[in-house]
Amino acid sequence: MWAPRSKKTLAIVLVAMAVTLIAALVTLAHIARDRSDVVRVHHPADLVGVLLPEPKTLDDFELTDHQGGVFNLARLRGQWSILFFGYTHCPDVCPMAMGFLGEVFSRLGDNPFGTTKIQGIFISVDPKRDTPELLKGYVAFFNPGFLGVTGKEAVLKGLTHQVGAYYATNQGGSADAYEITHSSAFFLIAPTGKLVGIISPNNTPPEMAAEKIKRIVNYMGGAK
Amino acid sequence: MKIFHGSAALAAGALALLLAGSAFSETGGVVVDKAWVRAYPPGIQVTAAYMVVKNTSDQPAVLVGISCSDFAKTEIHETVQHQGQAHMQAVKELAIPAHGEVVLKPGGHHLMLIAPQKDTRPHAGDRMTLTLTFKDGKNVPVQAVVRKDAEGKPAAGEHSQHAH
């Protein structure tokens, strides 16, 4: 059996053990606190995992829509919004997601929540290649009412970070041939301008997703 | 005469296969079914082709390339989704095991079509010819239908692809 060769070694081993123990306790405390957060909020069972425990306030930002207009936090207020972050040079995930969102919107119809509207927004995280003009044709292909938005890299980074989305450019063979890793979820913003939920389609049929969105809107009441 | 009838039947069979080829291609052990190309918005430079590639032979078939005269460049790709993030990676080879199949579908393996060469965009229901190239040098022509929607939602006017 291994035995410490000196008192000094023994002391080091004891200190190391104490540090490990403290680290474990701190970790456990964190886990316990996170769990208490989850338990404290009582969303209906079918909405847990979609809705955040609490709506998240967003800081203002300034991007540009496909008409060249300012797109900021105020544009997210007064109606429901569903955001998707992608890029038009994406051949698979983005058209799949936007096609899905188009299907969901056609099932929601014109006025699913009375006078409160819902807008579908494609935010391009590729401002270098995705001009407002290109985004205009892109979003209209999926739904005539969808908005295309992009802007400065730093603002896009800030907004994706705020909502818990993600993107990173993977440099390709040439300056114009690159791909972007990005979130594949949809971000649901309430008429208050607060982020309330994250929807991952995961092969959900569009009609079910439309029903879920109606359910969330009814449940949240647009007031929170 | 019996031999004549036999040849006629064979010729008719070959013709039927040729005609059916629009939906169902079979060349030396590789069978491609349900091929479709995603319709794309104006000004967009990329899209994807999807299909089921079946290998009816005793040897693995290795897909190494795809070509389509309507696009300047093509790549075999795979979408990888991990913890809510998606990214694509180029795949040099795609092996279809002996007596197996590989399904190329949205969110998984797909054939990326880059830089459209025609001024007019294809519309749902249009047909497009793709050529799959395998490691052994074999080329398999595939007739794909252009669709706007993902699988399970047939494009307008699309008929059943299982004529056999």
mmCIF file of C-alpha atoms in Angstrom:
data_model
loop_
_atom_site.group_PDB
_atom_site.id
_atom_site.type_symbol
_atom_site.label_atom_id
_atom_site.label_comp_id
_atom_site.label_asym_id
_atom_site.label_seq_id
_atom_site.Cartn_x
_atom_site.Cartn_y
_atom_site.Cartn_z
ATOM 1 C CA MET A 1 0.000 0.000 0.000
ATOM 2 C CA TRP A 2 1.108 3.536 -0.824
ATOM 3 C CA ALA A 3 2.115 5.555 2.189
ATOM 4 C CA PRO A 4 3.140 9.210 2.374
ATOM 5 C CA ARG A 5 6.903 9.480 2.659
ATOM 6 C CA SER A 6 6.918 12.609 4.768
ATOM 7 C CA LYS A 7 4.696 14.882 6.834
ATOM 8 C CA LYS A 8 4.931 17.444 4.051
ATOM 9 C CA THR A 9 3.491 14.992 1.506
ATOM 10 C CA LEU A 10 0.769 14.048 3.971
ATOM 11 C CA ALA A 11 -0.133 17.712 4.393
ATOM 12 C CA ILE A 12 -0.353 18.199 0.616
ATOM 13 C CA VAL A 13 -2.591 15.148 0.288
ATOM 14 C CA LEU A 14 -4.871 16.402 3.098
ATOM 15 C CA VAL A 15 -5.134 19.874 1.570
ATOM 16 C CA ALA A 16 -5.925 18.340 -1.842
ATOM 17 C CA MET A 17 -8.645 16.197 -0.265
ATOM 18 C CA ALA A 18 -10.121 19.210 1.526
ATOM 19 C CA VAL A 19 -10.162 21.244 -1.725
ATOM 20 C CA THR A 20 -11.852 18.364 -3.566
ATOM 21 C CA LEU A 21 -14.474 18.075 -0.802
ATOM 22 C CA ILE A 22 -15.225 21.812 -0.885
ATOM 23 C CA ALA A 23 -15.510 21.770 -4.692
ATOM 24 C CA ALA A 24 -17.935 18.830 -4.500
ATOM 25 C CA LEU A 25 -20.073 20.629 -1.894
ATOM 26 C CA VAL A 26 -20.159 23.835 -3.950
ATOM 27 C CA THR A 27 -21.211 21.816 -7.042
ATOM 28 C CA LEU A 28 -23.937 20.051 -5.082
ATOM 29 C CA ALA A 29 -25.193 23.352 -3.721
ATOM 30 C CA HIS A 30 -25.405 24.706 -7.279
ATOM 31 C CA ILE A 31 -27.314 21.641 -8.458
ATOM 32 C CA ALA A 32 -29.708 21.927 -5.525
ATOM 33 C CA ARG A 33 -30.317 25.620 -6.301
ATOM 34 C CA ASP A 34 -30.906 24.933 -10.025
ATOM 35 C CA ARG A 35 -33.361 22.197 -9.138
ATOM 36 C CA SER A 36 -35.232 24.469 -6.772
ATOM 37 C CA ASP A 37 -35.595 26.962 -9.652
ATOM 38 C CA VAL A 38 -37.175 24.301 -11.819
ATOM 39 C CA VAL A 39 -39.487 23.142 -9.071
ATOM 40 C CA ARG A 40 -40.563 26.661 -8.102
ATOM 41 C CA VAL A 41 -42.264 27.347 -11.447
ATOM 42 C CA HIS A 42 -45.354 25.301 -12.147
ATOM 43 C CA HIS A 43 -45.927 25.423 -15.876
ATOM 44 C CA PRO A 44 -48.360 22.810 -17.186
ATOM 45 C CA ALA A 45 -46.504 19.540 -17.784
ATOM 46 C CA ASP A 46 -46.785 19.748 -21.587
ATOM 47 C CA LEU A 47 -45.180 23.193 -21.624
ATOM 48 C CA VAL A 48 -42.261 22.404 -19.324
ATOM 49 C CA GLY A 49 -39.207 22.199 -21.540
ATOM 50 C CA VAL A 50 -40.704 24.702 -23.975
ATOM 51 C CA LEU A 51 -41.339 27.677 -21.690
ATOM 52 C CA LEU A 52 -38.560 29.271 -19.693
ATOM 53 C CA PRO A 53 -39.105 29.203 -15.913
ATOM 54 C CA GLU A 54 -39.510 32.991 -16.108
ATOM 55 C CA PRO A 55 -39.827 35.290 -19.158
ATOM 56 C CA LYS A 56 -36.445 36.828 -19.938
ATOM 57 C CA THR A 57 -36.085 40.573 -20.490
ATOM 58 C CA LEU A 58 -33.979 41.427 -23.534
ATOM 59 C CA ASP A 59 -31.681 44.411 -23.962
ATOM 60 C CA ASP A 60 -32.343 46.643 -26.959
ATOM 61 C CA PHE A 61 -30.467 45.951 -30.193
ATOM 62 C CA GLU A 62 -30.461 47.434 -33.676
ATOM 63 C CA LEU A 63 -30.598 45.338 -36.810
ATOM 64 C CA THR A 64 -32.026 45.966 -40.312
ATOM 65 C CA ASP A 65 -35.083 44.292 -41.833
ATOM 66 C CA HIS A 66 -35.403 43.213 -45.468
ATOM 67 C CA GLN A 67 -37.078 46.525 -46.350
ATOM 68 C CA GLY A 68 -34.093 48.427 -44.963
ATOM 69 C CA GLY A 69 -35.980 49.511 -41.839
ATOM 70 C CA VAL A 70 -34.627 49.525 -38.298
ATOM 71 C CA PHE A 71 -35.320 46.291 -36.503
ATOM 72 C CA ASN A 72 -34.970 46.682 -32.764
ATOM 73 C CA LEU A 73 -36.584 45.470 -29.535
ATOM 74 C CA ALA A 74 -39.600 47.742 -30.103
ATOM 75 C CA ARG A 75 -40.368 45.702 -33.241
ATOM 76 C CA LEU A 76 -40.834 42.664 -31.012
ATOM 77 C CA ARG A 77 -43.384 44.401 -28.793
ATOM 78 C CA GLY A 78 -47.142 44.374 -29.311
ATOM 79 C CA GLN A 79 -47.256 41.026 -31.036
ATOM 80 C CA TRP A 80 -45.935 37.498 -30.691
ATOM 81 C CA SER A 81 -42.728 36.694 -32.562
ATOM 82 C CA ILE A 82 -40.947 33.519 -33.542
ATOM 83 C CA LEU A 83 -37.251 33.946 -34.337
ATOM 84 C CA PHE A 84 -35.012 31.591 -36.256
ATOM 85 C CA PHE A 85 -31.286 32.194 -36.673
ATOM 86 C CA GLY A 86 -29.755 30.871 -39.880
ATOM 87 C CA TYR A 87 -28.236 31.817 -43.243
ATOM 88 C CA THR A 88 -29.386 31.496 -46.829
ATOM 89 C CA HIS A 89 -26.361 29.477 -47.966
ATOM 90 C CA CYS A 90 -27.602 26.694 -45.693
ATOM 91 C CA PRO A 91 -29.098 24.022 -47.973
ATOM 92 C CA ASP A 92 -30.679 21.694 -45.444
ATOM 93 C CA VAL A 93 -31.504 22.854 -41.904
ATOM 94 C CA CYS A 94 -32.571 26.452 -42.681
ATOM 95 C CA PRO A 95 -34.974 25.747 -45.567
ATOM 96 C CA MET A 96 -36.301 22.795 -43.572
ATOM 97 C CA ALA A 97 -36.891 25.013 -40.526
ATOM 98 C CA MET A 98 -38.355 27.910 -42.510
ATOM 99 C CA GLY A 99 -40.531 25.519 -44.547
ATOM 100 C CA PHE A 100 -41.756 24.109 -41.238
ATOM 101 C CA LEU A 101 -42.437 27.593 -39.864
ATOM 102 C CA GLY A 102 -44.308 28.461 -43.059
ATOM 103 C CA GLU A 103 -46.484 25.380 -42.563
ATOM 104 C CA VAL A 104 -47.083 26.313 -38.921
ATOM 105 C CA PHE A 105 -48.099 29.855 -39.902
ATOM 106 C CA SER A 106 -50.483 28.696 -42.609
ATOM 107 C CA ARG A 107 -52.148 26.511 -39.959
ATOM 108 C CA LEU A 108 -52.322 29.394 -37.497
ATOM 109 C CA GLY A 109 -54.206 31.427 -40.092
ATOM 110 C CA ASP A 110 -54.599 35.181 -40.135
ATOM 111 C CA ASN A 111 -55.824 35.995 -36.642
ATOM 112 C CA PRO A 112 -55.159 33.053 -34.361
ATOM 113 C CA PHE A 113 -55.120 35.143 -31.177
ATOM 114 C CA GLY A 114 -57.826 37.711 -31.798
ATOM 115 C CA THR A 115 -56.284 41.104 -32.383
ATOM 116 C CA THR A 116 -52.770 40.097 -31.311
ATOM 117 C CA LYS A 117 -50.655 39.128 -34.311
ATOM 118 C CA ILE A 118 -47.727 36.770 -34.644
ATOM 119 C CA GLN A 119 -44.691 37.407 -36.846
ATOM 120 C CA GLY A 120 -42.134 34.945 -38.215
ATOM 121 C CA ILE A 121 -38.594 36.330 -38.363
ATOM 122 C CA PHE A 122 -35.540 34.851 -40.049
ATOM 123 C CA ILE A 123 -32.415 36.447 -38.617
ATOM 124 C CA SER A 124 -29.438 35.882 -40.862
ATOM 125 C CA VAL A 125 -26.189 35.396 -38.983
ATOM 126 C CA ASP A 126 -24.360 35.777 -42.305
ATOM 127 C CA PRO A 127 -24.523 39.556 -42.987
ATOM 128 C CA LYS A 128 -21.557 39.277 -45.341
ATOM 129 C CA ARG A 129 -23.534 37.301 -47.930
ATOM 130 C CA ASP A 130 -27.167 37.884 -46.919
ATOM 131 C CA THR A 131 -28.203 41.321 -48.102
ATOM 132 C CA PRO A 132 -31.676 42.709 -47.211
ATOM 133 C CA GLU A 133 -32.615 42.274 -50.910
ATOM 134 C CA LEU A 134 -31.674 38.575 -50.862
ATOM 135 C CA LEU A 135 -33.468 38.066 -47.538
ATOM 136 C CA LYS A 136 -36.629 39.650 -48.959
ATOM 137 C CA GLY A 137 -36.990 36.964 -51.634
ATOM 138 C CA TYR A 138 -35.827 34.261 -49.245
ATOM 139 C CA VAL A 139 -38.409 34.790 -46.506
ATOM 140 C CA ALA A 140 -41.286 35.450 -48.934
ATOM 141 C CA PHE A 141 -40.664 31.992 -50.434
ATOM 142 C CA PHE A 142 -41.720 30.427 -47.124
ATOM 143 C CA ASN A 143 -44.462 32.870 -46.133
ATOM 144 C CA PRO A 144 -45.339 36.241 -47.674
ATOM 145 C CA GLY A 145 -45.524 37.817 -44.205
ATOM 146 C CA PHE A 146 -42.161 36.621 -42.858
ATOM 147 C CA LEU A 147 -39.476 39.159 -42.067
ATOM 148 C CA GLY A 148 -35.818 38.839 -42.985
ATOM 149 C CA VAL A 149 -33.425 40.576 -40.633
ATOM 150 C CA THR A 150 -29.667 40.931 -40.383
ATOM 151 C CA GLY A 151 -27.108 43.468 -39.239
ATOM 152 C CA LYS A 152 -23.740 43.999 -37.677
ATOM 153 C CA GLU A 153 -21.818 40.968 -36.491
ATOM 154 C CA ALA A 154 -21.447 42.361 -32.947
ATOM 155 C CA VAL A 155 -25.209 42.999 -32.659
ATOM 156 C CA LEU A 156 -26.025 39.519 -33.978
ATOM 157 C CA LYS A 157 -23.583 38.020 -31.485
ATOM 158 C CA GLY A 158 -25.203 40.026 -28.703
ATOM 159 C CA LEU A 159 -28.773 39.060 -29.603
ATOM 160 C CA THR A 160 -28.015 35.367 -30.093
ATOM 161 C CA HIS A 161 -26.238 35.386 -26.750
ATOM 162 C CA GLN A 162 -29.206 37.095 -25.051
ATOM 163 C CA VAL A 163 -31.773 34.567 -26.229
ATOM 164 C CA GLY A 164 -29.497 31.565 -25.771
ATOM 165 C CA ALA A 165 -29.002 30.954 -29.477
ATOM 166 C CA TYR A 166 -25.624 30.246 -30.985
ATOM 167 C CA TYR A 167 -23.688 30.561 -34.193
ATOM 168 C CA ALA A 168 -20.109 30.203 -35.305
ATOM 169 C CA THR A 169 -18.598 30.566 -38.752
ATOM 170 C CA ASN A 170 -16.480 27.660 -39.930
ATOM 171 C CA GLN A 171 -13.928 28.902 -42.400
ATOM 172 C CA GLY A 172 -14.084 26.987 -45.665
ATOM 173 C CA GLY A 173 -11.730 26.586 -48.591
ATOM 174 C CA SER A 174 -12.206 30.136 -49.872
ATOM 175 C CA ALA A 175 -13.399 33.463 -48.480
ATOM 176 C CA ASP A 176 -16.910 32.991 -49.841
ATOM 177 C CA ALA A 177 -17.278 29.257 -49.265
ATOM 178 C CA TYR A 178 -17.882 28.883 -45.569
ATOM 179 C CA GLU A 179 -20.513 27.268 -43.453
ATOM 180 C CA ILE A 180 -22.063 28.343 -40.202
ATOM 181 C CA THR A 181 -22.913 26.187 -37.225
ATOM 182 C CA HIS A 182 -26.117 27.553 -35.719
ATOM 183 C CA SER A 183 -28.975 26.836 -33.329
ATOM 184 C CA SER A 184 -31.770 24.832 -34.894
ATOM 185 C CA ALA A 185 -34.472 25.931 -32.435
ATOM 186 C CA PHE A 186 -37.140 28.641 -32.685
ATOM 187 C CA PHE A 187 -37.267 31.401 -30.073
ATOM 188 C CA LEU A 188 -40.668 32.596 -28.921
ATOM 189 C CA ILE A 189 -41.008 36.236 -27.864
ATOM 190 C CA ALA A 190 -44.160 37.496 -26.104
ATOM 191 C CA PRO A 191 -45.805 40.867 -26.931
ATOM 192 C CA THR A 192 -43.925 42.254 -23.908
ATOM 193 C CA GLY A 193 -40.694 41.802 -25.883
ATOM 194 C CA LYS A 194 -39.572 39.122 -23.429
ATOM 195 C CA LEU A 195 -38.254 35.730 -24.431
ATOM 196 C CA VAL A 196 -40.720 33.149 -23.113
ATOM 197 C CA GLY A 197 -39.894 29.876 -24.794
ATOM 198 C CA ILE A 198 -37.645 27.830 -27.021
ATOM 199 C CA ILE A 199 -39.236 25.448 -29.480
ATOM 200 C CA SER A 200 -37.270 22.566 -30.998
ATOM 201 C CA PRO A 201 -39.248 21.068 -33.875
ATOM 202 C CA ASN A 202 -37.771 17.541 -33.570
ATOM 203 C CA ASN A 203 -40.034 16.167 -36.313
ATOM 204 C CA THR A 204 -43.170 17.617 -34.706
ATOM 205 C CA PRO A 205 -45.888 17.864 -37.377
ATOM 206 C CA PRO A 206 -46.660 21.544 -38.160
ATOM 207 C CA GLU A 207 -50.285 21.174 -37.024
ATOM 208 C CA MET A 208 -49.134 20.007 -33.574
ATOM 209 C CA ALA A 209 -46.643 22.850 -33.353
ATOM 210 C CA ALA A 210 -49.393 25.328 -34.298
ATOM 211 C CA GLU A 211 -51.611 23.902 -31.555
ATOM 212 C CA LYS A 212 -48.761 24.188 -29.054
ATOM 213 C CA ILE A 213 -48.188 27.822 -29.956
ATOM 214 C CA LYS A 214 -51.909 28.563 -29.518
ATOM 215 C CA ARG A 215 -51.776 26.797 -26.166
ATOM 216 C CA ILE A 216 -48.773 28.845 -25.028
ATOM 217 C CA VAL A 217 -50.448 32.093 -26.109
ATOM 218 C CA ASN A 218 -53.618 31.161 -24.207
ATOM 219 C CA TYR A 219 -51.639 30.115 -21.159
ATOM 220 C CA MET A 220 -49.381 33.186 -21.086
ATOM 221 C CA GLY A 221 -52.214 35.513 -22.050
ATOM 222 C CA GLY A 222 -49.690 37.900 -23.549
ATOM 223 C CA ALA A 223 -49.648 39.731 -20.235
ATOM 224 C CA LYS A 224 -46.444 38.514 -18.637
ATOM 225 C CA MET B 1 -41.735 -17.531 -83.410
ATOM 226 C CA LYS B 2 -40.864 -17.997 -79.805
ATOM 227 C CA ILE B 3 -37.418 -16.359 -79.876
ATOM 228 C CA PHE B 4 -38.842 -13.284 -81.586
ATOM 229 C CA HIS B 5 -41.552 -12.996 -78.975
ATOM 230 C CA GLY B 6 -38.935 -13.342 -76.285
ATOM 231 C CA SER B 7 -36.862 -10.489 -77.744
ATOM 232 C CA ALA B 8 -39.927 -8.343 -78.151
ATOM 233 C CA ALA B 9 -40.874 -8.944 -74.552
ATOM 234 C CA LEU B 10 -37.307 -8.138 -73.508
ATOM 235 C CA ALA B 11 -37.315 -4.954 -75.566
ATOM 236 C CA ALA B 12 -40.686 -3.992 -74.111
ATOM 237 C CA GLY B 13 -39.338 -4.732 -70.655
ATOM 238 C CA ALA B 14 -36.259 -2.598 -71.318
ATOM 239 C CA LEU B 15 -38.454 0.221 -72.595
ATOM 240 C CA ALA B 16 -40.694 -0.060 -69.560
ATOM 241 C CA LEU B 17 -37.613 0.134 -67.323
ATOM 242 C CA LEU B 18 -36.398 3.183 -69.228
ATOM 243 C CA LEU B 19 -39.735 4.896 -68.881
ATOM 244 C CA ALA B 20 -39.999 3.955 -65.238
ATOM 245 C CA GLY B 21 -36.467 5.267 -64.793
ATOM 246 C CA SER B 22 -37.866 8.693 -64.079
ATOM 247 C CA ALA B 23 -38.864 7.475 -60.676
ATOM 248 C CA PHE B 24 -36.786 4.402 -60.138
ATOM 249 C CA SER B 25 -33.210 3.909 -61.312
ATOM 250 C CA GLU B 26 -31.363 0.622 -61.192
ATOM 251 C CA THR B 27 -27.833 0.119 -62.439
ATOM 252 C CA GLY B 28 -25.660 -2.813 -61.474
ATOM 253 C CA GLY B 29 -26.904 -3.396 -57.984
ATOM 254 C CA VAL B 30 -27.646 0.218 -57.013
ATOM 255 C CA VAL B 31 -31.286 1.250 -56.887
ATOM 256 C CA VAL B 32 -32.269 4.842 -56.245
ATOM 257 C CA ASP B 33 -35.773 5.651 -55.138
ATOM 258 C CA LYS B 34 -37.749 8.686 -53.961
ATOM 259 C CA ALA B 35 -35.208 11.196 -55.293
ATOM 260 C CA TRP B 36 -36.179 14.847 -54.834
ATOM 261 C CA VAL B 37 -34.532 18.235 -54.991
ATOM 262 C CA ARG B 38 -35.577 21.028 -52.684
ATOM 263 C CA ALA B 39 -37.077 24.001 -54.534
ATOM 264 C CA TYR B 40 -35.235 27.162 -53.515
ATOM 265 C CA PRO B 41 -36.045 30.871 -53.172
ATOM 266 C CA PRO B 42 -34.927 33.458 -55.755
ATOM 267 C CA GLY B 43 -31.279 34.487 -55.636
ATOM 268 C CA ILE B 44 -30.337 31.552 -53.457
ATOM 269 C CA GLN B 45 -27.128 29.731 -54.344
ATOM 270 C CA VAL B 46 -27.586 26.377 -52.674
ATOM 271 C CA THR B 47 -30.091 23.593 -52.328
ATOM 272 C CA ALA B 48 -30.099 19.895 -51.547
ATOM 273 C CA ALA B 49 -31.090 16.586 -53.105
ATOM 274 C CA TYR B 50 -32.449 13.679 -51.103
ATOM 275 C CA MET B 51 -33.124 10.039 -51.997
ATOM 276 C CA VAL B 52 -32.981 6.452 -50.886
ATOM 277 C CA VAL B 53 -29.931 4.626 -52.276
ATOM 278 C CA LYS B 54 -30.285 0.856 -52.101
ATOM 279 C CA ASN B 55 -27.519 -1.602 -52.770
ATOM 280 C CA THR B 56 -28.838 -4.951 -53.996
ATOM 281 C CA SER B 57 -25.382 -6.442 -54.585
ATOM 282 C CA ASP B 58 -23.153 -8.568 -52.364
ATOM 283 C CA GLN B 59 -20.480 -5.843 -52.272
ATOM 284 C CA PRO B 60 -20.617 -2.464 -50.523
ATOM 285 C CA ALA B 61 -21.291 0.414 -52.924
ATOM 286 C CA VAL B 62 -19.392 3.607 -52.149
ATOM 287 C CA LEU B 63 -20.855 6.892 -53.359
ATOM 288 C CA VAL B 64 -18.024 9.321 -54.085
ATOM 289 C CA GLY B 65 -19.684 12.057 -56.083
ATOM 290 C CA ILE B 66 -22.747 13.530 -57.665
ATOM 291 C CA SER B 67 -23.150 15.764 -60.676
ATOM 292 C CA CYS B 68 -25.978 17.799 -62.094
ATOM 293 C CA SER B 69 -25.683 19.996 -65.181
ATOM 294 C CA ASP B 70 -27.957 22.575 -63.535
ATOM 295 C CA PHE B 71 -25.386 23.310 -60.789
ATOM 296 C CA ALA B 72 -21.709 24.276 -61.003
ATOM 297 C CA LYS B 73 -20.654 22.406 -57.906
ATOM 298 C CA THR B 74 -21.895 19.584 -55.713
ATOM 299 C CA GLU B 75 -20.872 18.033 -52.408
ATOM 300 C CA ILE B 76 -21.957 15.079 -50.312
ATOM 301 C CA HIS B 77 -22.914 16.443 -46.904
ATOM 302 C CA GLU B 78 -24.182 15.414 -43.552
ATOM 303 C CA THR B 79 -26.089 17.639 -41.148
ATOM 304 C CA VAL B 80 -25.081 16.923 -37.605
ATOM 305 C CA GLN B 81 -27.361 18.140 -34.825
ATOM 306 C CA HIS B 82 -25.955 18.226 -31.353
ATOM 307 C CA GLN B 83 -27.469 19.924 -28.292
ATOM 308 C CA GLY B 84 -29.721 22.183 -30.344
ATOM 309 C CA GLN B 85 -26.994 23.197 -32.764
ATOM 310 C CA ALA B 86 -26.754 22.149 -36.365
ATOM 311 C CA HIS B 87 -23.747 22.062 -38.596
ATOM 312 C CA MET B 88 -22.877 20.477 -41.887
ATOM 313 C CA GLN B 89 -19.852 18.456 -42.689
ATOM 314 C CA ALA B 90 -18.636 17.391 -46.097
ATOM 315 C CA VAL B 91 -18.479 13.638 -46.547
ATOM 316 C CA LYS B 92 -15.905 12.273 -49.012
ATOM 317 C CA GLU B 93 -17.484 8.853 -49.309
ATOM 318 C CA LEU B 94 -20.840 7.439 -48.424
ATOM 319 C CA ALA B 95 -20.857 3.654 -48.180
ATOM 320 C CA ILE B 96 -24.038 1.722 -48.823
ATOM 321 C CA PRO B 97 -23.596 -1.715 -47.268
ATOM 322 C CA ALA B 98 -24.221 -4.886 -49.290
ATOM 323 C CA HIS B 99 -27.972 -5.533 -49.375
ATOM 324 C CA GLY B 100 -28.478 -2.341 -47.379
ATOM 325 C CA GLU B 101 -29.620 1.209 -48.001
ATOM 326 C CA VAL B 102 -28.783 4.736 -47.000
ATOM 327 C CA VAL B 103 -31.575 7.259 -46.682
ATOM 328 C CA LEU B 104 -30.586 10.808 -47.588
ATOM 329 C CA LYS B 105 -33.114 13.039 -45.876
ATOM 330 C CA PRO B 106 -33.589 16.529 -44.419
ATOM 331 C CA GLY B 107 -31.524 16.902 -41.278
ATOM 332 C CA GLY B 108 -29.220 14.034 -42.231
ATOM 333 C CA HIS B 109 -27.170 13.055 -45.264
ATOM 334 C CA HIS B 110 -27.894 15.157 -48.330
ATOM 335 C CA LEU B 111 -26.357 16.044 -51.647
ATOM 336 C CA MET B 112 -25.590 19.742 -51.698
ATOM 337 C CA LEU B 113 -26.167 21.479 -55.040
ATOM 338 C CA ILE B 114 -24.272 24.761 -55.353
ATOM 339 C CA ALA B 115 -24.404 27.690 -57.819
ATOM 340 C CA PRO B 116 -27.429 27.217 -60.092
ATOM 341 C CA GLN B 117 -26.462 27.519 -63.761
ATOM 342 C CA LYS B 118 -29.849 28.358 -65.213
ATOM 343 C CA ASP B 119 -31.558 31.728 -65.089
ATOM 344 C CA THR B 120 -34.915 30.174 -64.287
ATOM 345 C CA ARG B 121 -35.459 28.443 -60.981
ATOM 346 C CA PRO B 122 -37.008 24.964 -61.007
ATOM 347 C CA HIS B 123 -40.517 24.758 -59.612
ATOM 348 C CA ALA B 124 -42.284 22.066 -57.634
ATOM 349 C CA GLY B 125 -43.119 19.190 -59.940
ATOM 350 C CA ASP B 126 -40.190 19.808 -62.336
ATOM 351 C CA ARG B 127 -37.760 16.963 -63.004
ATOM 352 C CA MET B 128 -34.013 17.181 -62.717
ATOM 353 C CA THR B 129 -31.332 14.683 -63.751
ATOM 354 C CA LEU B 130 -28.563 13.900 -61.290
ATOM 355 C CA THR B 131 -25.710 11.434 -61.774
ATOM 356 C CA LEU B 132 -24.328 9.515 -58.841
ATOM 357 C CA THR B 133 -20.735 8.321 -59.176
ATOM 358 C CA PHE B 134 -19.512 5.304 -57.256
ATOM 359 C CA LYS B 135 -15.972 4.344 -56.271
ATOM 360 C CA ASP B 136 -15.865 1.499 -58.785
ATOM 361 C CA GLY B 137 -16.420 4.045 -61.574
ATOM 362 C CA LYS B 138 -20.079 3.237 -62.030
ATOM 363 C CA ASN B 139 -22.403 6.145 -62.835
ATOM 364 C CA VAL B 140 -26.055 5.950 -61.897
ATOM 365 C CA PRO B 141 -28.421 8.464 -63.501
ATOM 366 C CA VAL B 142 -31.240 9.579 -61.247
ATOM 367 C CA GLN B 143 -34.382 11.508 -62.144
ATOM 368 C CA ALA B 144 -35.368 13.656 -59.199
ATOM 369 C CA VAL B 145 -38.573 15.589 -58.748
ATOM 370 C CA VAL B 146 -38.437 19.148 -57.448
ATOM 371 C CA ARG B 147 -40.454 19.631 -54.293
ATOM 372 C CA LYS B 148 -40.987 22.501 -51.926
ATOM 373 C CA ASP B 149 -41.993 20.353 -49.002
ATOM 374 C CA ALA B 150 -40.157 17.764 -47.001
ATOM 375 C CA GLU B 151 -40.922 14.078 -47.185
ATOM 376 C CA GLY B 152 -44.455 12.855 -46.718
ATOM 377 C CA LYS B 153 -45.971 15.837 -48.501
ATOM 378 C CA PRO B 154 -46.051 14.996 -52.220
ATOM 379 C CA ALA B 155 -45.575 17.882 -54.597
ATOM 380 C CA ALA B 156 -48.620 18.821 -56.631
ATOM 381 C CA GLY B 157 -49.085 16.470 -59.565
ATOM 382 C CA GLU B 158 -46.624 13.915 -58.268
ATOM 383 C CA HIS B 159 -47.773 10.368 -58.878
ATOM 384 C CA SER B 160 -46.869 7.180 -57.061
ATOM 385 C CA GLN B 161 -43.284 6.227 -57.728
ATOM 386 C CA HIS B 162 -43.880 2.525 -57.322
ATOM 387 C CA ALA B 163 -45.013 1.444 -60.753
ATOM 388 C CA HIS B 164 -43.515 -2.062 -60.529
#
